[in-house]
mmCIF file of C-alpha atoms in Angstrom:
data_model
loop_
_atom_site.group_PDB
_atom_site.id
_atom_site.type_symbol
_atom_site.label_atom_id
_atom_site.label_comp_id
_atom_site.label_asym_id
_atom_site.label_seq_id
_atom_site.Cartn_x
_atom_site.Cartn_y
_atom_site.Cartn_z
ATOM 1 C CA UNK A 1 120.169 65.987 94.188
ATOM 2 C CA UNK A 2 120.459 69.612 95.237
ATOM 3 C CA UNK A 3 123.881 71.055 95.922
ATOM 4 C CA UNK A 4 124.759 70.099 99.521
ATOM 5 C CA UNK A 5 124.863 73.716 100.659
ATOM 6 C CA UNK A 6 121.387 74.537 99.370
ATOM 7 C CA UNK A 7 118.298 74.273 101.562
ATOM 8 C CA UNK A 8 115.442 76.085 99.902
ATOM 9 C CA UNK A 9 112.216 76.210 101.882
ATOM 10 C CA UNK A 10 108.626 77.299 101.168
ATOM 11 C CA UNK A 11 108.076 79.933 103.878
ATOM 12 C CA UNK A 12 104.781 81.704 104.602
ATOM 13 C CA UNK A 13 105.145 85.219 106.054
ATOM 14 C CA UNK A 14 101.466 86.154 106.149
ATOM 15 C CA UNK A 15 98.252 85.815 104.159
ATOM 16 C CA UNK A 16 99.103 85.214 100.490
ATOM 17 C CA UNK A 17 102.799 85.863 101.165
ATOM 18 C CA UNK A 18 104.725 82.708 100.256
ATOM 19 C CA UNK A 19 108.457 82.885 99.592
ATOM 20 C CA UNK A 20 111.214 80.477 98.637
ATOM 21 C CA UNK A 21 114.018 81.172 101.081
ATOM 22 C CA UNK A 22 117.405 79.749 101.918
ATOM 23 C CA UNK A 23 117.579 78.091 105.324
ATOM 24 C CA UNK A 24 120.538 76.582 107.131
ATOM 25 C CA UNK A 25 120.862 72.799 106.982
ATOM 26 C CA UNK A 26 120.022 71.414 110.433
ATOM 27 C CA UNK A 27 122.347 69.127 112.335
ATOM 28 C CA UNK A 28 120.543 66.038 113.681
ATOM 29 C CA UNK A 29 120.459 65.502 117.443
ATOM 30 C CA UNK A 30 121.464 62.165 118.966
ATOM 31 C CA UNK A 31 117.978 60.720 118.375
ATOM 32 C CA UNK A 32 117.296 62.357 114.990
ATOM 33 C CA UNK A 33 118.125 61.871 111.345
ATOM 34 C CA UNK A 34 118.834 64.497 108.709
ATOM 35 C CA UNK A 35 116.567 63.938 105.724
ATOM 36 C CA UNK A 36 116.816 65.145 102.176
ATOM 37 C CA UNK A 37 113.129 65.687 101.479
ATOM 38 C CA UNK A 38 112.076 64.138 98.182
ATOM 39 C CA UNK A 39 108.326 64.718 97.948
ATOM 40 C CA UNK A 40 105.860 66.890 99.886
ATOM 41 C CA UNK A 41 102.086 67.019 99.549
ATOM 42 C CA UNK A 42 99.975 70.126 100.116
ATOM 43 C CA UNK A 43 97.418 69.837 102.930
ATOM 44 C CA UNK A 44 94.359 71.926 103.714
ATOM 45 C CA UNK A 45 96.080 73.289 106.832
ATOM 46 C CA UNK A 46 98.932 74.573 104.646
ATOM 47 C CA UNK A 47 96.348 76.416 102.571
ATOM 48 C CA UNK A 48 94.755 77.900 105.711
ATOM 49 C CA UNK A 49 98.157 79.240 106.786
ATOM 50 C CA UNK A 50 98.741 80.740 103.351
ATOM 51 C CA UNK A 51 95.272 82.163 102.739
ATOM 52 C CA UNK A 52 94.152 83.230 106.226
ATOM 53 C CA UNK A 53 97.365 83.216 108.226
ATOM 54 C CA UNK A 54 96.328 80.089 110.138
ATOM 55 C CA UNK A 55 93.265 78.407 111.610
ATOM 56 C CA UNK A 56 91.654 78.276 115.054
ATOM 57 C CA UNK A 57 94.311 78.893 117.686
ATOM 58 C CA UNK A 58 97.073 78.149 115.178
ATOM 59 C CA UNK A 59 97.611 81.648 113.802
ATOM 60 C CA UNK A 60 100.965 82.810 112.477
ATOM 61 C CA UNK A 61 103.252 84.410 115.054
ATOM 62 C CA UNK A 62 106.365 84.216 112.853
ATOM 63 C CA UNK A 63 107.288 83.102 109.324
ATOM 64 C CA UNK A 64 107.147 79.311 109.094
ATOM 65 C CA UNK A 65 108.036 76.620 106.594
ATOM 66 C CA UNK A 66 104.935 74.905 105.215
ATOM 67 C CA UNK A 67 104.449 71.229 104.465
ATOM 68 C CA UNK A 68 104.100 68.057 106.525
ATOM 69 C CA UNK A 69 103.129 65.280 104.097
ATOM 70 C CA UNK A 70 106.604 64.172 103.126
ATOM 71 C CA UNK A 71 109.051 61.432 102.293
ATOM 72 C CA UNK A 72 112.822 61.676 102.147
ATOM 73 C CA UNK A 73 116.217 60.015 102.133
ATOM 74 C CA UNK A 74 118.360 59.715 105.249
ATOM 75 C CA UNK A 75 121.562 61.716 104.766
ATOM 76 C CA UNK A 76 122.943 61.726 108.328
ATOM 77 C CA UNK A 77 122.062 59.839 111.513
ATOM 78 C CA UNK A 78 122.311 60.867 115.142
ATOM 79 C CA UNK A 79 124.735 59.097 117.473
ATOM 80 C CA UNK A 80 122.051 56.934 119.140
ATOM 81 C CA UNK A 81 120.117 55.969 116.006
ATOM 82 C CA UNK A 82 120.447 52.285 115.152
ATOM 83 C CA UNK A 83 117.448 51.291 113.014
ATOM 84 C CA UNK A 84 118.126 53.660 110.113
ATOM 85 C CA UNK A 85 121.189 54.268 107.973
ATOM 86 C CA UNK A 86 122.317 56.777 105.367
ATOM 87 C CA UNK A 87 120.479 56.157 102.103
ATOM 88 C CA UNK A 88 117.299 54.726 103.603
ATOM 89 C CA UNK A 89 114.074 55.951 102.016
ATOM 90 C CA UNK A 90 111.492 56.912 104.640
ATOM 91 C CA UNK A 91 108.023 58.317 105.209
ATOM 92 C CA UNK A 92 108.107 61.155 107.724
ATOM 93 C CA UNK A 93 105.579 61.282 110.548
ATOM 94 C CA UNK A 94 105.332 65.038 111.222
ATOM 95 C CA UNK A 95 103.825 64.917 114.722
ATOM 96 C CA UNK A 96 105.738 63.967 117.837
ATOM 97 C CA UNK A 97 104.876 64.556 121.472
ATOM 98 C CA UNK A 98 107.166 65.975 124.131
ATOM 99 C CA UNK A 99 107.264 62.423 125.579
ATOM 100 C CA UNK A 100 106.987 63.615 129.214
ATOM 101 C CA UNK A 101 103.568 65.284 129.684
ATOM 102 C CA UNK A 102 100.413 63.534 130.914
ATOM 103 C CA UNK A 103 98.964 63.405 127.403
ATOM 104 C CA UNK A 104 102.027 61.693 125.995
ATOM 105 C CA UNK A 105 102.142 59.235 128.887
ATOM 106 C CA UNK A 106 98.606 58.058 128.137
ATOM 107 C CA UNK A 107 99.318 57.776 124.415
ATOM 108 C CA UNK A 108 97.731 61.026 123.186
ATOM 109 C CA UNK A 109 100.895 62.499 121.695
ATOM 110 C CA UNK A 110 98.884 63.759 118.740
ATOM 111 C CA UNK A 111 97.391 66.536 120.906
ATOM 112 C CA UNK A 112 100.417 67.156 123.150
ATOM 113 C CA UNK A 113 100.620 70.881 123.901
ATOM 114 C CA UNK A 114 104.423 70.957 123.748
ATOM 115 C CA UNK A 115 105.011 68.468 120.965
ATOM 116 C CA UNK A 116 106.946 68.950 117.756
ATOM 117 C CA UNK A 117 104.020 69.094 115.368
ATOM 118 C CA UNK A 118 104.635 70.493 111.907
ATOM 119 C CA UNK A 119 103.337 72.652 110.491
ATOM 120 C CA UNK A 120 102.157 74.703 113.499
ATOM 121 C CA UNK A 121 102.739 78.270 114.593
ATOM 122 C CA UNK A 122 105.753 77.170 116.660
ATOM 123 C CA UNK A 123 107.303 74.532 114.406
ATOM 124 C CA UNK A 124 108.464 74.636 110.805
ATOM 125 C CA UNK A 125 107.157 72.165 108.304
ATOM 126 C CA UNK A 126 109.284 70.144 105.920
ATOM 127 C CA UNK A 127 108.702 71.583 102.450
ATOM 128 C CA UNK A 128 112.437 72.207 102.297
ATOM 129 C CA UNK A 129 115.425 70.393 100.823
ATOM 130 C CA UNK A 130 116.595 69.234 104.240
ATOM 131 C CA UNK A 131 114.770 68.544 107.495
ATOM 132 C CA UNK A 132 115.742 66.930 110.797
ATOM 133 C CA UNK A 133 113.223 64.667 112.507
ATOM 134 C CA UNK A 134 113.163 62.182 115.374
ATOM 135 C CA UNK A 135 114.364 58.854 114.004
ATOM 136 C CA UNK A 136 111.434 56.969 115.564
ATOM 137 C CA UNK A 137 109.088 59.142 113.472
ATOM 138 C CA UNK A 138 110.686 57.944 110.227
ATOM 139 C CA UNK A 139 109.380 54.734 108.657
ATOM 140 C CA UNK A 140 111.560 52.886 106.188
ATOM 141 C CA UNK A 141 109.855 52.325 102.839
ATOM 142 C CA UNK A 142 110.089 48.958 101.067
ATOM 143 C CA UNK A 143 111.758 49.170 97.662
ATOM 144 C CA UNK A 144 108.450 48.779 95.813
ATOM 145 C CA UNK A 145 106.758 51.701 97.629
ATOM 146 C CA UNK A 146 107.353 54.975 95.812
ATOM 147 C CA UNK A 147 108.354 58.266 97.405
ATOM 148 C CA UNK A 148 104.986 59.686 96.328
ATOM 149 C CA UNK A 149 103.181 56.930 98.214
ATOM 150 C CA UNK A 150 105.473 57.596 101.166
ATOM 151 C CA UNK A 151 104.420 61.245 101.225
ATOM 152 C CA UNK A 152 100.747 60.293 101.002
ATOM 153 C CA UNK A 153 101.004 58.034 104.056
ATOM 154 C CA UNK A 154 100.403 61.108 106.214
ATOM 155 C CA UNK A 155 96.862 61.829 104.949
ATOM 156 C CA UNK A 156 96.186 58.098 104.837
ATOM 157 C CA UNK A 157 97.204 57.897 108.516
ATOM 158 C CA UNK A 158 94.714 60.680 109.279
ATOM 159 C CA UNK A 159 92.036 58.589 107.577
ATOM 160 C CA UNK A 160 93.038 55.391 109.364
ATOM 161 C CA UNK A 161 92.841 57.198 112.697
ATOM 162 C CA UNK A 162 89.412 58.662 111.854
ATOM 163 C CA UNK A 163 88.028 55.252 110.913
ATOM 164 C CA UNK A 164 89.323 53.830 114.198
ATOM 165 C CA UNK A 165 87.759 56.678 116.183
ATOM 166 C CA UNK A 166 84.461 56.153 114.340
ATOM 167 C CA UNK A 167 84.675 52.393 114.995
ATOM 168 C CA UNK A 168 84.026 51.434 111.384
ATOM 169 C CA UNK A 169 83.849 47.671 111.097
ATOM 170 C CA UNK A 170 82.777 44.841 108.813
ATOM 171 C CA UNK A 171 79.354 45.614 107.334
ATOM 172 C CA UNK A 172 79.243 49.296 108.327
ATOM 173 C CA UNK A 173 77.204 51.710 106.223
ATOM 174 C CA UNK A 174 79.255 54.891 106.005
ATOM 175 C CA UNK A 175 78.720 58.495 104.893
ATOM 176 C CA UNK A 176 81.732 60.597 103.910
ATOM 177 C CA UNK A 177 81.309 64.333 103.518
ATOM 178 C CA UNK A 178 83.851 65.876 101.159
ATOM 179 C CA UNK A 179 85.644 64.193 98.266
ATOM 180 C CA UNK A 180 88.905 66.077 98.721
ATOM 181 C CA UNK A 181 92.179 64.321 99.552
ATOM 182 C CA UNK A 182 91.179 63.467 103.142
ATOM 183 C CA UNK A 183 87.659 62.454 102.147
ATOM 184 C CA UNK A 184 88.938 60.066 99.492
ATOM 185 C CA UNK A 185 91.569 58.706 101.862
ATOM 186 C CA UNK A 186 88.743 58.132 104.364
ATOM 187 C CA UNK A 187 86.830 56.240 101.681
ATOM 188 C CA UNK A 188 89.865 54.021 101.065
ATOM 189 C CA UNK A 189 90.405 53.466 104.796
ATOM 190 C CA UNK A 190 86.710 52.839 105.518
ATOM 191 C CA UNK A 191 86.557 50.137 102.850
ATOM 192 C CA UNK A 192 89.767 48.624 104.228
ATOM 193 C CA UNK A 193 88.154 48.524 107.683
ATOM 194 C CA UNK A 194 85.184 46.574 106.321
ATOM 195 C CA UNK A 195 82.604 49.176 105.277
ATOM 196 C CA UNK A 196 80.325 47.547 102.712
ATOM 197 C CA UNK A 197 78.097 50.445 101.697
ATOM 198 C CA UNK A 198 79.517 53.934 101.297
ATOM 199 C CA UNK A 199 78.251 57.259 100.005
ATOM 200 C CA UNK A 200 80.333 60.369 99.476
ATOM 201 C CA UNK A 201 78.979 63.898 99.059
ATOM 202 C CA UNK A 202 80.589 67.022 97.633
ATOM 203 C CA UNK A 203 79.604 70.141 95.758
ATOM 204 C CA UNK A 204 78.501 69.679 92.173
ATOM 205 C CA UNK A 205 81.486 71.684 90.924
ATOM 206 C CA UNK A 206 83.759 68.973 92.374
ATOM 207 C CA UNK A 207 82.599 66.458 89.761
ATOM 208 C CA UNK A 208 86.184 65.351 89.051
ATOM 209 C CA UNK A 209 86.561 64.333 92.696
ATOM 210 C CA UNK A 210 83.268 62.467 92.781
ATOM 211 C CA UNK A 211 84.288 60.676 89.588
ATOM 212 C CA UNK A 212 87.497 59.557 91.298
ATOM 213 C CA UNK A 213 85.440 58.287 94.240
ATOM 214 C CA UNK A 214 83.529 56.079 91.802
ATOM 215 C CA UNK A 215 86.807 54.648 90.518
ATOM 216 C CA UNK A 216 87.801 53.934 94.120
ATOM 217 C CA UNK A 217 84.682 51.813 94.594
ATOM 218 C CA UNK A 218 82.218 54.018 96.470
ATOM 219 C CA UNK A 219 78.657 52.669 96.448
ATOM 220 C CA UNK A 220 77.167 56.018 95.438
ATOM 221 C CA UNK A 221 77.932 59.718 95.107
ATOM 222 C CA UNK A 222 75.832 62.844 95.627
ATOM 223 C CA UNK A 223 76.678 66.125 93.900
ATOM 224 C CA UNK A 224 75.221 68.911 96.049
ATOM 225 C CA UNK A 225 73.716 72.035 94.480
ATOM 226 C CA UNK A 226 72.580 75.261 96.156
ATOM 227 C CA UNK A 227 68.971 74.228 95.639
ATOM 228 C CA UNK A 228 69.244 70.959 97.580
ATOM 229 C CA UNK A 229 67.367 70.809 100.884
ATOM 230 C CA UNK A 230 68.659 68.943 103.945
ATOM 231 C CA UNK A 231 65.702 66.582 104.011
ATOM 232 C CA UNK A 232 66.118 65.697 100.343
ATOM 233 C CA UNK A 233 69.821 64.953 100.817
ATOM 234 C CA UNK A 234 69.083 62.745 103.817
ATOM 235 C CA UNK A 235 66.548 60.812 101.750
ATOM 236 C CA UNK A 236 69.046 60.310 98.906
ATOM 237 C CA UNK A 237 71.693 59.120 101.375
ATOM 238 C CA UNK A 238 69.305 56.575 102.832
ATOM 239 C CA UNK A 239 68.378 55.335 99.365
ATOM 240 C CA UNK A 240 72.031 54.680 98.498
ATOM 241 C CA UNK A 241 72.890 53.052 101.834
ATOM 242 C CA UNK A 242 69.656 51.145 102.182
ATOM 243 C CA UNK A 243 68.814 52.997 105.395
ATOM 244 C CA UNK A 244 70.430 55.331 107.937
ATOM 245 C CA UNK A 245 74.219 55.364 108.226
ATOM 246 C CA UNK A 246 76.009 53.480 110.984
ATOM 247 C CA UNK A 247 79.025 55.782 110.853
ATOM 248 C CA UNK A 248 79.911 59.177 109.381
ATOM 249 C CA UNK A 249 83.275 60.732 108.516
ATOM 250 C CA UNK A 250 82.715 64.487 108.170
ATOM 251 C CA UNK A 251 85.726 65.851 106.268
ATOM 252 C CA UNK A 252 84.543 69.373 105.385
ATOM 253 C CA UNK A 253 83.991 71.023 108.763
ATOM 254 C CA UNK A 254 80.990 72.776 107.219
ATOM 255 C CA UNK A 255 77.746 73.465 109.045
ATOM 256 C CA UNK A 256 75.582 71.732 106.396
ATOM 257 C CA UNK A 257 77.837 68.687 106.500
ATOM 258 C CA UNK A 258 77.608 68.342 110.275
ATOM 259 C CA UNK A 259 73.848 68.971 110.312
ATOM 260 C CA UNK A 260 73.139 66.367 107.631
ATOM 261 C CA UNK A 261 75.519 63.940 109.352
ATOM 262 C CA UNK A 262 73.313 64.017 112.437
ATOM 263 C CA UNK A 263 70.052 63.737 110.542
ATOM 264 C CA UNK A 264 71.227 60.876 108.303
ATOM 265 C CA UNK A 265 72.709 58.702 111.072
ATOM 266 C CA UNK A 266 70.853 55.933 112.863
ATOM 267 C CA UNK A 267 70.104 55.993 116.566
ATOM 268 C CA UNK A 268 73.301 55.287 118.557
ATOM 269 C CA UNK A 269 75.381 55.858 115.422
ATOM 270 C CA UNK A 270 78.774 57.539 115.455
ATOM 271 C CA UNK A 271 80.028 60.668 113.717
ATOM 272 C CA UNK A 272 83.704 61.542 113.520
ATOM 273 C CA UNK A 273 84.516 65.177 112.727
ATOM 274 C CA UNK A 274 87.738 65.233 110.703
ATOM 275 C CA UNK A 275 87.682 68.415 108.627
ATOM 276 C CA UNK A 276 88.610 71.927 109.734
ATOM 277 C CA UNK A 277 85.963 74.289 108.381
ATOM 278 C CA UNK A 278 83.694 76.775 110.111
ATOM 279 C CA UNK A 279 84.800 77.972 113.559
ATOM 280 C CA UNK A 280 81.201 77.946 114.810
ATOM 281 C CA UNK A 281 78.269 75.874 113.599
ATOM 282 C CA UNK A 282 74.587 75.544 114.445
ATOM 283 C CA UNK A 283 73.535 71.907 114.705
ATOM 284 C CA UNK A 284 70.358 69.987 115.703
ATOM 285 C CA UNK A 285 71.757 69.027 119.099
ATOM 286 C CA UNK A 286 68.439 67.938 120.639
ATOM 287 C CA UNK A 287 68.007 65.469 117.790
ATOM 288 C CA UNK A 288 71.537 64.141 118.362
ATOM 289 C CA UNK A 289 71.063 63.795 122.117
ATOM 290 C CA UNK A 290 67.588 62.250 121.955
ATOM 291 C CA UNK A 291 68.843 59.591 119.536
ATOM 292 C CA UNK A 292 72.136 59.122 121.424
ATOM 293 C CA UNK A 293 74.336 59.895 118.444
ATOM 294 C CA UNK A 294 77.981 59.894 119.454
ATOM 295 C CA UNK A 295 79.879 62.872 118.017
ATOM 296 C CA UNK A 296 83.657 62.449 118.158
ATOM 297 C CA UNK A 297 86.647 64.347 116.828
ATOM 298 C CA UNK A 298 89.972 63.267 115.352
ATOM 299 C CA UNK A 299 93.148 65.356 115.262
ATOM 300 C CA UNK A 300 96.098 64.212 113.193
ATOM 301 C CA UNK A 301 96.780 60.494 113.877
ATOM 302 C CA UNK A 302 97.857 58.331 116.775
ATOM 303 C CA UNK A 303 100.448 55.678 115.934
ATOM 304 C CA UNK A 304 98.710 54.998 112.621
ATOM 305 C CA UNK A 305 101.697 55.277 110.256
ATOM 306 C CA UNK A 306 102.646 51.582 110.665
ATOM 307 C CA UNK A 307 99.146 50.445 109.676
ATOM 308 C CA UNK A 308 98.980 52.921 106.785
ATOM 309 C CA UNK A 309 102.352 51.752 105.484
ATOM 310 C CA UNK A 310 101.375 48.098 105.834
ATOM 311 C CA UNK A 311 98.129 48.351 103.860
ATOM 312 C CA UNK A 312 99.924 50.242 101.062
ATOM 313 C CA UNK A 313 103.023 48.022 100.997
ATOM 314 C CA UNK A 314 100.892 44.861 101.004
ATOM 315 C CA UNK A 315 98.879 46.055 98.020
ATOM 316 C CA UNK A 316 95.675 45.921 100.062
ATOM 317 C CA UNK A 317 94.881 49.519 99.093
ATOM 318 C CA UNK A 318 96.041 51.698 96.205
ATOM 319 C CA UNK A 319 96.525 55.394 96.912
ATOM 320 C CA UNK A 320 98.385 56.230 93.700
ATOM 321 C CA UNK A 321 95.271 57.522 91.858
ATOM 322 C CA UNK A 322 94.929 60.345 94.393
ATOM 323 C CA UNK A 323 98.096 62.099 93.185
ATOM 324 C CA UNK A 324 96.703 64.441 90.538
ATOM 325 C CA UNK A 325 99.394 67.117 90.097
ATOM 326 C CA UNK A 326 103.190 67.177 90.330
ATOM 327 C CA UNK A 327 105.287 70.328 90.645
ATOM 328 C CA UNK A 328 108.957 71.125 91.022
ATOM 329 C CA UNK A 329 109.817 73.219 94.093
ATOM 330 C CA UNK A 330 110.529 76.243 91.906
ATOM 331 C CA UNK A 331 106.855 76.201 90.909
ATOM 332 C CA UNK A 332 105.575 76.138 94.492
ATOM 333 C CA UNK A 333 103.309 79.175 93.982
ATOM 334 C CA UNK A 334 101.456 77.481 91.134
ATOM 335 C CA UNK A 335 101.256 74.282 93.179
ATOM 336 C CA UNK A 336 99.505 76.140 95.996
ATOM 337 C CA UNK A 337 97.186 77.892 93.547
ATOM 338 C CA UNK A 338 96.052 74.568 92.088
ATOM 339 C CA UNK A 339 95.630 73.050 95.551
ATOM 340 C CA UNK A 340 93.731 76.020 96.999
ATOM 341 C CA UNK A 341 91.362 76.254 94.037
ATOM 342 C CA UNK A 342 90.580 72.536 94.166
ATOM 343 C CA UNK A 343 91.520 71.865 90.555
ATOM 344 C CA UNK A 344 92.815 68.398 91.305
ATOM 345 C CA UNK A 345 93.136 66.151 94.290
ATOM 346 C CA UNK A 346 96.483 65.550 95.983
ATOM 347 C CA UNK A 347 99.070 68.069 94.789
ATOM 348 C CA UNK A 348 102.674 66.944 95.258
ATOM 349 C CA UNK A 349 105.810 69.089 95.284
ATOM 350 C CA UNK A 350 109.027 67.338 94.262
ATOM 351 C CA UNK A 351 112.096 68.750 95.931
ATOM 352 C CA UNK A 352 114.429 66.322 94.184
ATOM 353 C CA UNK A 353 113.964 66.845 90.423
ATOM 354 C CA UNK A 354 113.107 63.758 88.402
ATOM 355 C CA UNK A 355 113.124 62.996 84.703
ATOM 356 C CA UNK A 356 110.499 61.185 82.664
ATOM 357 C CA UNK A 357 112.385 57.908 83.098
ATOM 358 C CA UNK A 358 111.179 57.960 86.689
ATOM 359 C CA UNK A 359 107.580 58.458 85.618
ATOM 360 C CA UNK A 360 107.312 61.941 87.108
ATOM 361 C CA UNK A 361 105.486 64.573 85.096
ATOM 362 C CA UNK A 362 105.934 68.158 86.163
ATOM 363 C CA UNK A 363 103.316 70.851 85.587
ATOM 364 C CA UNK A 364 105.080 74.085 84.664
#
């Protein structure tokens, strides 16, 4: 455990300007808990903040702490908190609505304009030794669920939400574009929802990710090269699925991914756009409209942490293979380099040092 006065945080000041800085330890409000963060995964949005200074409307306006895929230990509880106690191990849901706006009142806290969503331009993330969060956004982990699994519940919740939006059900034939962390989580979630035939596509240089998809039980994989034509890829997708897809989870945000999603989906099929990629894309919209393809979007998650925790805790799904790299906080720059260059899959930063007796291997 870090010295109680130390609260180091991974702070981005601008493009390619990441610093480890000392921050004050927050005091939890009446409905919050103070957490000693144990493990924090690196997300694509963290990389956007570091490499480009943000994404879409979420551009840096001040230095912010990165990280939002975390687990931690409760170190202090607010005066009105009753369901958690000091020492509890928890997964941290990093998005909370303001609880009073129209969006929150109809259950869309995930896109609340005034919510406490980390990491965003207005709110710090939790790649720091200590972090205060609403107690109702902290989910107690059973003893047999590791802190690494607790941190990975956030991307799994994103995937669970996307599969619900896409209405994946028993017998669905599903395309997943992108075999990165979210794409593979979507594969896991889609199979848990009942998808029976699945195909995942990624660039040929991402062979290690496609190989992991095979281990996770995907029906087929397609390694895309620069010479591949849209029509040829659609044909290969149909061959693997045995026909057009019922549902698509597009996790790259790329123009080719969205275009092929439309062309490879059956009439009245559904496409859920999950990934943040190109700001503007050119798509075959007439084709989509004439075949009544439903194009939907998913942002963050919407009360999906309980389901994500349940399917992991029950043993129904195994997300452990997705953790490819482990770094100590002092090596945060190397952790972000590995994550941004796509060398592995889910890169985890450990803020509480571990020894080999706890089965943690650090990459120095």
